[in-house]
GROMACS .gro file of C-alpha atoms in nm:
model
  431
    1UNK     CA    1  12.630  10.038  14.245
    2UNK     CA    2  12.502  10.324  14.028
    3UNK     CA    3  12.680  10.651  14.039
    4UNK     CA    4  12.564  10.899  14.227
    5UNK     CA    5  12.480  11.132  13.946
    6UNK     CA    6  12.193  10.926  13.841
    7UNK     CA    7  11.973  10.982  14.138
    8UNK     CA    8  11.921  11.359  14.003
    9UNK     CA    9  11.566  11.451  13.943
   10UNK     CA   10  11.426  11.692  13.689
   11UNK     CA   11  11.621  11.998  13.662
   12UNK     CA   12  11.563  12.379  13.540
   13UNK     CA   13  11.851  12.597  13.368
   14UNK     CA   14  12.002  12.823  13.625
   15UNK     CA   15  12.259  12.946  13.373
   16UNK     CA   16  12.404  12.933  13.046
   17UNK     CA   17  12.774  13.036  12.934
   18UNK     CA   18  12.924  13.015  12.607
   19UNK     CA   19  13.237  13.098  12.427
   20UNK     CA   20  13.320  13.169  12.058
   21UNK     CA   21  12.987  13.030  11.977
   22UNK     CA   22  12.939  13.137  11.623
   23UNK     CA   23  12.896  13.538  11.655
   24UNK     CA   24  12.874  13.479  12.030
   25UNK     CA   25  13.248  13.568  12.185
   26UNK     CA   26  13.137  13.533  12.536
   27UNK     CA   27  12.767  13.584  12.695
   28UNK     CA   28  12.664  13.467  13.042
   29UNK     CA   29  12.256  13.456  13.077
   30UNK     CA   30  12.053  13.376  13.337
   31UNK     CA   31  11.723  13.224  13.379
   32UNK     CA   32  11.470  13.301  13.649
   33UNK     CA   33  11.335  12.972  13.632
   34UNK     CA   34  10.983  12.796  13.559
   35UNK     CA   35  10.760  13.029  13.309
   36UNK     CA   36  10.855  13.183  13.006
   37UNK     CA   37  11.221  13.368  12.938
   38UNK     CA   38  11.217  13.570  12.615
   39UNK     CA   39  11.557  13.643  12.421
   40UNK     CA   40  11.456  13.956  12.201
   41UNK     CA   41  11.739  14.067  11.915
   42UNK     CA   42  11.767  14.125  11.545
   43UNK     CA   43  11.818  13.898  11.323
   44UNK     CA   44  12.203  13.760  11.350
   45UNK     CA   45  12.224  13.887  11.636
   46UNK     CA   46  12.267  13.534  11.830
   47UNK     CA   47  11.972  13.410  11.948
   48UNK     CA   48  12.003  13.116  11.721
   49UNK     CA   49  12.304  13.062  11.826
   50UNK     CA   50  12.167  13.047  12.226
   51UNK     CA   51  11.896  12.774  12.116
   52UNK     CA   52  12.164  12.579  11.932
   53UNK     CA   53  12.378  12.650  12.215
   54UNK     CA   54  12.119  12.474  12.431
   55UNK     CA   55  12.010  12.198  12.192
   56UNK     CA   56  12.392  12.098  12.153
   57UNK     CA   57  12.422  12.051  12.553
   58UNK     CA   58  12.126  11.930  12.668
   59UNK     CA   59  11.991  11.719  12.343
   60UNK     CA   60  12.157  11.790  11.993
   61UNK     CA   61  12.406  11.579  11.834
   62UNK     CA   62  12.735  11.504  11.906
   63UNK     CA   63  12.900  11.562  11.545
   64UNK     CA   64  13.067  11.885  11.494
   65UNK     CA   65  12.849  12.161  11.227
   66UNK     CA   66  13.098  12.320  11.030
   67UNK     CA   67  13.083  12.733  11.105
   68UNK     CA   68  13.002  12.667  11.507
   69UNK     CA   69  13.332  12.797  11.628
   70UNK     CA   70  13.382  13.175  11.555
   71UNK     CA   71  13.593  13.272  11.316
   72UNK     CA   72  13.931  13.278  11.434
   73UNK     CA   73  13.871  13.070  11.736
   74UNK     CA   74  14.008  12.697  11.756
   75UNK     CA   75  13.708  12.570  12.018
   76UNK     CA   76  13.424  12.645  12.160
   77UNK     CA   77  13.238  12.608  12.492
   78UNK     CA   78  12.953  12.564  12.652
   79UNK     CA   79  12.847  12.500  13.024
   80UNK     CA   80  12.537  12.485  13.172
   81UNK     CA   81  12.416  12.510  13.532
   82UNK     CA   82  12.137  12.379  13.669
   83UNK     CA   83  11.924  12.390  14.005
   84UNK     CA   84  11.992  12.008  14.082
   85UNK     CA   85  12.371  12.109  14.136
   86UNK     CA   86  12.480  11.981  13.811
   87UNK     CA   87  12.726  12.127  13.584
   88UNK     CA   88  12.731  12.033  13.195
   89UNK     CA   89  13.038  12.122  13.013
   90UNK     CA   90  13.046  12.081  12.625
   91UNK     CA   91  13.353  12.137  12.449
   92UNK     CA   92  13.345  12.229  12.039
   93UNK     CA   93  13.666  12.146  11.856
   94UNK     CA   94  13.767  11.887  11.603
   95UNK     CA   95  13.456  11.702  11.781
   96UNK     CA   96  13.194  11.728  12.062
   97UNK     CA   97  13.288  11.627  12.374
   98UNK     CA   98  13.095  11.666  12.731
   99UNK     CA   99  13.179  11.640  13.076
  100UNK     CA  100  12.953  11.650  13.381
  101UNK     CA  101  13.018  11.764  13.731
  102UNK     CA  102  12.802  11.783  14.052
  103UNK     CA  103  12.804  12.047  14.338
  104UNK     CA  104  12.953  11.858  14.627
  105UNK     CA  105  12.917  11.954  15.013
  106UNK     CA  106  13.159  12.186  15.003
  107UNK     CA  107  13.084  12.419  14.742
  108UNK     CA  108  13.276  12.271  14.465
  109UNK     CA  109  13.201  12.080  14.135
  110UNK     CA  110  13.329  11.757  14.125
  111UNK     CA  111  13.389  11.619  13.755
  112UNK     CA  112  13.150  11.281  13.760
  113UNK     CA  113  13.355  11.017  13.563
  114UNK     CA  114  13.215  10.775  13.348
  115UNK     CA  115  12.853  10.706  13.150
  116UNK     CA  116  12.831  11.105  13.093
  117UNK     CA  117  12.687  11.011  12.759
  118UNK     CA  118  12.470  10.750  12.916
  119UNK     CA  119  12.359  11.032  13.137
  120UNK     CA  120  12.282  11.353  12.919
  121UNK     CA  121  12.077  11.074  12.696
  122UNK     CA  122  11.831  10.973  13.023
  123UNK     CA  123  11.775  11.352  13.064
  124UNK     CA  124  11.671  11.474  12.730
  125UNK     CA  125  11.396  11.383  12.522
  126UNK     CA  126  11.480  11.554  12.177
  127UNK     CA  127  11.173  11.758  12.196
  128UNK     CA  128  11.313  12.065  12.361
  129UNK     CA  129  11.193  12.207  12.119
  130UNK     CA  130  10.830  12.137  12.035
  131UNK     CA  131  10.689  12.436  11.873
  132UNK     CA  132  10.899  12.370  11.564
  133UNK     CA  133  10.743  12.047  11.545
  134UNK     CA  134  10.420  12.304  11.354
  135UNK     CA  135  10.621  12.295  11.068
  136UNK     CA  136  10.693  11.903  11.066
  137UNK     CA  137  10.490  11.675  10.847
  138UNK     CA  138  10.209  11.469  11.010
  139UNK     CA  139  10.475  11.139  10.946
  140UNK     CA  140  10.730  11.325  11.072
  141UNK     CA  141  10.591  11.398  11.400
  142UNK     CA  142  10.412  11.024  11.413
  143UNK     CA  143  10.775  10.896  11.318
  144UNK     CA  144  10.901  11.072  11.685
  145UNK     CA  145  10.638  10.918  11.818
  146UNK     CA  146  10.693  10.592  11.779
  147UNK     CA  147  11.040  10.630  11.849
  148UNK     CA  148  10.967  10.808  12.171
  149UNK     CA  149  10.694  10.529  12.308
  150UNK     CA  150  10.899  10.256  12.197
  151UNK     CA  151  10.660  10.115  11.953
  152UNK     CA  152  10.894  10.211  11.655
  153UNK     CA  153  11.017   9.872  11.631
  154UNK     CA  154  10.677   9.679  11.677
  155UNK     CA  155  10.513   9.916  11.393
  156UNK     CA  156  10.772   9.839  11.183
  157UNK     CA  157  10.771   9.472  11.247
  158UNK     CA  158  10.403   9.505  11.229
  159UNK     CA  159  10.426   9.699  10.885
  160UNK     CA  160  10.688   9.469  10.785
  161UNK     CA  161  10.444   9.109  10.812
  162UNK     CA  162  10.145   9.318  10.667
  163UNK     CA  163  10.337   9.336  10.345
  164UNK     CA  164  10.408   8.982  10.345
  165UNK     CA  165  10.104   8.872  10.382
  166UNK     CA  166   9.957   9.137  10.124
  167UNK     CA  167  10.229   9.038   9.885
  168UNK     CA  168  10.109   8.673   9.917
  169UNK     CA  169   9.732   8.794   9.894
  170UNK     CA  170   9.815   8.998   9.573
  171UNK     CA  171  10.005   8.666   9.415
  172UNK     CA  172   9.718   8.434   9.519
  173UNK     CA  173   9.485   8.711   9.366
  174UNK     CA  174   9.653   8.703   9.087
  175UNK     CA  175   9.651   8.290   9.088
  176UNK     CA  176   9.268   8.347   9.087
  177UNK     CA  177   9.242   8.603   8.824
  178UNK     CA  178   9.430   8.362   8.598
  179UNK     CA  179   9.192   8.021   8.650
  180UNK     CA  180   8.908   8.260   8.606
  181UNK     CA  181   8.575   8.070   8.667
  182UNK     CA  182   8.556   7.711   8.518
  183UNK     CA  183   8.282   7.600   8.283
  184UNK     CA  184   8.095   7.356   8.416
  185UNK     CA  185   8.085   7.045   8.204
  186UNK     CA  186   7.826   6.737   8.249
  187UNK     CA  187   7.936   6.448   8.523
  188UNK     CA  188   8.117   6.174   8.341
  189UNK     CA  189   8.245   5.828   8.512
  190UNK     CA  190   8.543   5.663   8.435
  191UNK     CA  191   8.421   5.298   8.293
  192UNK     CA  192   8.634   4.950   8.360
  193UNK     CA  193   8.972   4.946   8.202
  194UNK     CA  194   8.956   4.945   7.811
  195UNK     CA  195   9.262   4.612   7.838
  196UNK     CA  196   8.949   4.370   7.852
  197UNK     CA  197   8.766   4.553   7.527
  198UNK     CA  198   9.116   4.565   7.375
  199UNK     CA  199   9.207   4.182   7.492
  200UNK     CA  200   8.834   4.068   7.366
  201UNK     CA  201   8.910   4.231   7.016
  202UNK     CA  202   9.252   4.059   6.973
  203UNK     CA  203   9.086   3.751   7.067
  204UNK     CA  204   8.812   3.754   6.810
  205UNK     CA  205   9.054   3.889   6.524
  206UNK     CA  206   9.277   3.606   6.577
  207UNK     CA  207   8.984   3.360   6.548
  208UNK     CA  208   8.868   3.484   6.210
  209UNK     CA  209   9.209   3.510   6.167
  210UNK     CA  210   9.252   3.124   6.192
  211UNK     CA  211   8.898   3.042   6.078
  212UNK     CA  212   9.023   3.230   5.730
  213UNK     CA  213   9.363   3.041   5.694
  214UNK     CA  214   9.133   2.669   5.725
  215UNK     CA  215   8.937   2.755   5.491
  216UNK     CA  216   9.245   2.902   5.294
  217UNK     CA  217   9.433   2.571   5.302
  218UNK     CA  218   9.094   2.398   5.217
  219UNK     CA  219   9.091   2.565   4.876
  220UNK     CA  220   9.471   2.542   4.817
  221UNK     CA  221   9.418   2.130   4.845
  222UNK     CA  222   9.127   2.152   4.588
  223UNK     CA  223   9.305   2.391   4.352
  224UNK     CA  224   9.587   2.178   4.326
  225UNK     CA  225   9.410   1.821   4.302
  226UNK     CA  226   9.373   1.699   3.942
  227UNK     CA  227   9.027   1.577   3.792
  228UNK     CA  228   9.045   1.317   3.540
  229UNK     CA  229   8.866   1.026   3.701
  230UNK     CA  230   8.573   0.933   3.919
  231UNK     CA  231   8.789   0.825   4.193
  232UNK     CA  232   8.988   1.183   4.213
  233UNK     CA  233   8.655   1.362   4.253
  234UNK     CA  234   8.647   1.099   4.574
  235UNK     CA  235   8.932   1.148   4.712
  236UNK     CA  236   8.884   1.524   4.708
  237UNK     CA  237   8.556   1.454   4.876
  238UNK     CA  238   8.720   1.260   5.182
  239UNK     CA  239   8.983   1.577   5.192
  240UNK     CA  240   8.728   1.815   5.196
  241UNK     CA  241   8.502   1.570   5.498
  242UNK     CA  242   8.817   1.573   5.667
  243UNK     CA  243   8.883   1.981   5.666
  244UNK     CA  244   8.537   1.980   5.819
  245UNK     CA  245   8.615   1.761   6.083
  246UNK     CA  246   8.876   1.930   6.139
  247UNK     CA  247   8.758   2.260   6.159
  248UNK     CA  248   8.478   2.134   6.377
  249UNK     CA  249   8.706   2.002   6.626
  250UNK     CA  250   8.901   2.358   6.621
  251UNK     CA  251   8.612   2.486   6.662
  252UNK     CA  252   8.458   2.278   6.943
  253UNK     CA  253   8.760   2.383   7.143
  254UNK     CA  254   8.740   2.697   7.147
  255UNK     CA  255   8.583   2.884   7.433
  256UNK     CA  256   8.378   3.156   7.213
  257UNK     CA  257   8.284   3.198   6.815
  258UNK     CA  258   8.301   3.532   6.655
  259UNK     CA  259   8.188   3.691   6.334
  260UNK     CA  260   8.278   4.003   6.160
  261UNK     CA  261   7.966   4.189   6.296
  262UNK     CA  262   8.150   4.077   6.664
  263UNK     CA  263   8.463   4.264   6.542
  264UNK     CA  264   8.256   4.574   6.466
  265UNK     CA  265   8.052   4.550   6.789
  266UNK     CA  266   8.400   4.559   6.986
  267UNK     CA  267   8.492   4.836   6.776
  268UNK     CA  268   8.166   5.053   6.831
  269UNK     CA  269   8.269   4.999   7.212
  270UNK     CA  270   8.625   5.074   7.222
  271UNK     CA  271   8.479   5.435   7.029
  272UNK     CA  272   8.199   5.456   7.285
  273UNK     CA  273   8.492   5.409   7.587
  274UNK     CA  274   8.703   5.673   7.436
  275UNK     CA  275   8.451   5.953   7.391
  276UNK     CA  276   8.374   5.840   7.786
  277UNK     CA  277   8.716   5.844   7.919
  278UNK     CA  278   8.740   6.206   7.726
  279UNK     CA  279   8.408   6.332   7.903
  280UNK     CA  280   8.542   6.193   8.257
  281UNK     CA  281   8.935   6.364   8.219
  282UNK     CA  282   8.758   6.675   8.115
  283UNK     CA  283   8.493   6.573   8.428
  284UNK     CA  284   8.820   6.518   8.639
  285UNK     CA  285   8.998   6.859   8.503
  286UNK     CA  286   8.705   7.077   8.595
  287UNK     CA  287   8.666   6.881   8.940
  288UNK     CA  288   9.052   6.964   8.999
  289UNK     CA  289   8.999   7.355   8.907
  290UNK     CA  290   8.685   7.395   9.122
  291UNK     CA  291   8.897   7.255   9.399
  292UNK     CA  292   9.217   7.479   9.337
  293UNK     CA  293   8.996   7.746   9.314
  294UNK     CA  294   8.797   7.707   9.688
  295UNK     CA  295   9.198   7.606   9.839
  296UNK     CA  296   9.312   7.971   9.711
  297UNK     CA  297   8.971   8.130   9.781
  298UNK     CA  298   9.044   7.990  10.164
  299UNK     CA  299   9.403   8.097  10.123
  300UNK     CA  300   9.245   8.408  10.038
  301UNK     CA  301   9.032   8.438  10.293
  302UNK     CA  302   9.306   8.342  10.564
  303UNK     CA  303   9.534   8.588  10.424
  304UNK     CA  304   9.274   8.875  10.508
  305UNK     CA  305   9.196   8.739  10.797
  306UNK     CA  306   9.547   8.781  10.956
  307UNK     CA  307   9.624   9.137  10.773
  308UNK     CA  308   9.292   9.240  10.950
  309UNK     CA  309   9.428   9.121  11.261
  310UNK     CA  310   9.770   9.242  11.198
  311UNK     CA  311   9.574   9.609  11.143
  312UNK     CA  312   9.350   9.580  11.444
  313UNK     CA  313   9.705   9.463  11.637
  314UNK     CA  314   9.876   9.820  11.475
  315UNK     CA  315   9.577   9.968  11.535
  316UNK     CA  316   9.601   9.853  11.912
  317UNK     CA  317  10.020   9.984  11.962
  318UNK     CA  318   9.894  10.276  11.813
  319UNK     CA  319   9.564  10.335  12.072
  320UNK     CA  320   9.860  10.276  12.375
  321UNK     CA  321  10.112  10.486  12.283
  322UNK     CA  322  10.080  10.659  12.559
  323UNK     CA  323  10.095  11.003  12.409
  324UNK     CA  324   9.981  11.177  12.752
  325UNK     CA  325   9.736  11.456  12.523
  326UNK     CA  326   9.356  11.416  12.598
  327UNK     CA  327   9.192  11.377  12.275
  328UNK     CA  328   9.528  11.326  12.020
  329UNK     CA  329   9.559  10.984  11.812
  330UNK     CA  330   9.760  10.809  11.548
  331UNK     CA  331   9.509  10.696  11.297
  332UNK     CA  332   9.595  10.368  11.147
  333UNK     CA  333   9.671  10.558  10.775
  334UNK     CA  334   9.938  10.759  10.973
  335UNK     CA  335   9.760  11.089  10.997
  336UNK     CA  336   9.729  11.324  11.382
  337UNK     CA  337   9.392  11.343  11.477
  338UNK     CA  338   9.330  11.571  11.759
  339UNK     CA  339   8.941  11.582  11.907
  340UNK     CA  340   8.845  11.505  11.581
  341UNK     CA  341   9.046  11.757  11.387
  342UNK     CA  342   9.239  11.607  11.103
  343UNK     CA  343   9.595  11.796  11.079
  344UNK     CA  344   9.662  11.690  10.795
  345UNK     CA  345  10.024  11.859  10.714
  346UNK     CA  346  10.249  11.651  10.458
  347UNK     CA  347  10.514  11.733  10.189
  348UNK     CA  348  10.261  11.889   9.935
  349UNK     CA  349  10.056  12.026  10.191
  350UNK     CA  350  10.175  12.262  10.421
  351UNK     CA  351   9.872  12.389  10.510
  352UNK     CA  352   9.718  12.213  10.820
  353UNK     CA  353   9.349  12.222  11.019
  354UNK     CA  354   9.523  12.268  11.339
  355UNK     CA  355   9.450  12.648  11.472
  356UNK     CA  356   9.787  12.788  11.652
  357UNK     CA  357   9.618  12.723  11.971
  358UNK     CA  358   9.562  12.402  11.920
  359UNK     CA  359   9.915  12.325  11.790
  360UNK     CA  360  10.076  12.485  12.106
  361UNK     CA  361   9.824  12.269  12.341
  362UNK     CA  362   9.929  11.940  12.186
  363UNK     CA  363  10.289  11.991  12.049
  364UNK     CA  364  10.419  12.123  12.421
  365UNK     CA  365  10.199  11.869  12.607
  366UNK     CA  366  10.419  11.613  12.442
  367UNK     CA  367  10.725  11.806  12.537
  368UNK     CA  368  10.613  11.769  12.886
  369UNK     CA  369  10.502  11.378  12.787
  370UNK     CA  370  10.853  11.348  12.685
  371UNK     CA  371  11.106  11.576  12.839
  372UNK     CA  372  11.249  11.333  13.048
  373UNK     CA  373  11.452  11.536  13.277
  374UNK     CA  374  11.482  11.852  13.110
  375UNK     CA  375  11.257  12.091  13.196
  376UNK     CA  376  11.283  12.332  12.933
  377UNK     CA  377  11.128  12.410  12.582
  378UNK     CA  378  11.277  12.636  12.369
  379UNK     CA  379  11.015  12.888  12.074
  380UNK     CA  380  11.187  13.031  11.768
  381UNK     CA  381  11.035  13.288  11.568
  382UNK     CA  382  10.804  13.365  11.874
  383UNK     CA  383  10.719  13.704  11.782
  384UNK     CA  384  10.480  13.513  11.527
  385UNK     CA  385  10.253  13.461  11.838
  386UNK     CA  386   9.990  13.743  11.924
  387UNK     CA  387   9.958  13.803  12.302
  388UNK     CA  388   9.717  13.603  12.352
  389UNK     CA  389   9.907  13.279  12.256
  390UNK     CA  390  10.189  13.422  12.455
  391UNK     CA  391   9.988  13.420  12.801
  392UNK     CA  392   9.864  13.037  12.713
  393UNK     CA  393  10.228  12.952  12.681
  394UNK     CA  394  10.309  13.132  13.033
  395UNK     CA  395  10.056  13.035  13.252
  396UNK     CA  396  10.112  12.645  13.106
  397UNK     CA  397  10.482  12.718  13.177
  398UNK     CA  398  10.414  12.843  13.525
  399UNK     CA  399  10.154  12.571  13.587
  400UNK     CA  400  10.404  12.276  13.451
  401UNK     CA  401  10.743  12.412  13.595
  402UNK     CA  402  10.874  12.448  13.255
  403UNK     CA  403  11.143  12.726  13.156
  404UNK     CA  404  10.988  12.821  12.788
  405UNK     CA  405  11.236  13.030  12.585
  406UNK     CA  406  11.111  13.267  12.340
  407UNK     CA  407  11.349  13.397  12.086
  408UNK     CA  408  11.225  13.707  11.963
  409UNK     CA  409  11.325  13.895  11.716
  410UNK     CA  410  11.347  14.300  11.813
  411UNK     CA  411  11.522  14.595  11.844
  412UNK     CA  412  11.713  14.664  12.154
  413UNK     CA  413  11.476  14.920  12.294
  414UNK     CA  414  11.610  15.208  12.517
  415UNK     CA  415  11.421  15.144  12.779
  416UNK     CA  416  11.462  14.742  12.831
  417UNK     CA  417  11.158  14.533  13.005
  418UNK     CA  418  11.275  14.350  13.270
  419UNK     CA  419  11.321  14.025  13.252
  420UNK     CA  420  11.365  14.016  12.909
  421UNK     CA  421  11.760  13.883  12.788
  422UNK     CA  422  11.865  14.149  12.465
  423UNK     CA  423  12.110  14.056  12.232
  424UNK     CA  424  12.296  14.249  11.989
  425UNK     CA  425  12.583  14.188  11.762
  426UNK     CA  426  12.662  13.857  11.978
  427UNK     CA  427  12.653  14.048  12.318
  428UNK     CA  428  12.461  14.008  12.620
  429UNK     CA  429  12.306  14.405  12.677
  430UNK     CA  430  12.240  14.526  13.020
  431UNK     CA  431  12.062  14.814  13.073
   0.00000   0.00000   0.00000
């Protein structure tokens, strides 16, 4: 079962005390509620130190700033009051620690135990504050966003395949770049296998081979026969019938008869096969590049496919944010666009297209979108707005149920306005 505390709605400040806040001994101020509260004092005279004062309860950090605890002073504390019944203590000493109690039935606070930090995190939104957000950079502001819609984590996972995938385009690019375009060569056809040209050739040289050595021997017999007689020229004629016989039975059995103009036919083809097979590889090698080249062009093509998709999907989380301000978007190039006004604020320029109207309209209607449930806003440097941007601020304040604190800086006047919370030299004035 959840405690009880949770079932609070949205609250205003009823009251703020604080103790050896910076130049702030003790002050007690209270706030009349929905519309605009102005704090009016000179400069260090703790007005800064009420905003911080705030921030640090209801949605600042939790690590102690050295120089928060007046000089002298070993802790500091703040506790705020609110119209729901709640009571937010935050104690400043070696660290920040916080406590929250609820008005019970009879008339006391109750200290709630448990999840307090849980608790002060569902209430605030971390834009308290939204007119500083003017001086924020376009990704700044974007980067609060996202945090604030949830869609910090699905941009960056988002951002975080688009570079993959653009990293792989660039490489296949590259890839590409470095086959450049093939030159075309003229179709060439591998022929048979060159083994029967080769086999074919072998044959033939080892019949003239053999043909050669018969008639070799045939002259070796007649160069060393002796003539002297009649019947010696004889007998070299029946050697020299038989070598023809002989031959002409070699030659009978064998299954074809070559000549030398054979051997250079064979030769003329084995050339003829070569300069082929070199045509078809280098047929074969452009064949192989045009086909590497169309599988990285479709690679290519896939790639930015799916980073266009991946876009129009950021493009999408962006469009549903949710930002709750007719007419403001997140372009896809991370710049504010408001009814067609660029802002256009970053590091190097500080100079946006935003008029101070403008800015107030859209940077407190997302401190409504996201004040969970806080309902105040706090203004620094206020008396930089004219009158005129003073009553937009009220009558949205009035009209939204927001407390809006203006600091202000001013003289003390001796007459005071009422209404109006003075400070000076760390002290609450009363008239």
């Amino acid at each position: 079962m959840l405690p009880v505390y949770f079932y609070y709605t949205s609250f205003l400040l009823q009251r703020l005390e604080i103790r050896n806040m910076r130049k702030i001994k003790q002050a007690e101020i209270e706030f009349h509620g929905a519309g605009v509260q102005v704090i009016q004092g000179l400069n260090k005279s703790g007005k800064t130190t009420i905003a911080q004062s705030i921030a640090l309860t209801l949605g600042g950090t939790k690590e102690l700033i050295p120089g928060t605890i007046t000089h002298g002073e070993e802790s500091a504390e703040i506790i705020a009051y609110t119209d729901t019944g709640l009571k937010i203590r935050t104690i400043v000493k070696d660290e920040v620690k916080q406590e929250v109690s609820r008005l019970n039935d009879s008339g006391r606070y109750t200290k709630v135990s448990g999840g307090v930090r849980a608790f002060l995190d569902s209430l605030r939104s971390g834009l308290e504050a939204p007119y500083t957000m003017k001086d924020w950079t376009d990704a700044a502001v974007i980067e609060l966003l996202k945090e604030r819609t949830g869609t910090a984590e699905k941009i960056t996972a988002i951002d975080s395949e688009l570079k993959r995938l653009e990293d792989e385009r660039t490489q296949i690019g590259r890839e590409k770049k470095r086959l450049g375009t093939p030159i075309p060569v003229p179709e060439a056809q591998h022929g048979k296998p060159i083994d029967e040209l080769q086999a074919e050739k072998e044959a033939a040289m080892q019949f003239l081979q053999s043909l050669a050595r018969a008639f070799e021997s045939a002259e070796k017999d007649i160069h060393a026969m002796s003539f002297k007689t009649e019947a010696d020229i004889d007998a070299m004629i029946r050697r020299l019938t038989d070598a023809k016989e002989n031959l002409h039975t070699w030659l009978s059995k064998q299954e074809k008869h070559y000549t030398d103009g054979d051997i250079q036919k064979l030769d003329a083809a084995i050339l003829e096969w070569n300069k082929n097979e070199t045509a078809a590889t280098a047929y074969d090698a452009y064949c192989d590049s045009c086909k590497a080249i169309e599988k990285l062009e479709q690679e290519y093509q896939a790639l930015t496919e799916s980073i266009e998709a991946k876009r129009q999907e950021r493009k999408a989380v962006l469009a549903n944010m949710n930002l709750g301000v007719a007419g403001l978007e997140i372009t896809e190039d991370n710049t504010l666009v408001h009814n067609g006004a660029v802002r256009g604020i970053t590091q190097t320029n500080r100079i946006g297209n935003w008029s101070t109207a403008q800015s107030i309209q859209v940077f407190f209607s997302l401190g409504v979108r996201f004040s969970g449930e806080i309902k105040a806003l706090i203004i620094d440097n206020a008396e930089s707005l004219d009158e005129t941007h003073q009553a937009i601020i009220s009558e949205w304040a009035e009209k939204t149920g927001f407390l809006v604190i203006l600091l202000k800086v001013g003289i003390v006047p001796e007459e005071m306005e009422e209404g109006i919370i003075y400070l000076k030299n760390g002290e609450v004035v009363t008239a």
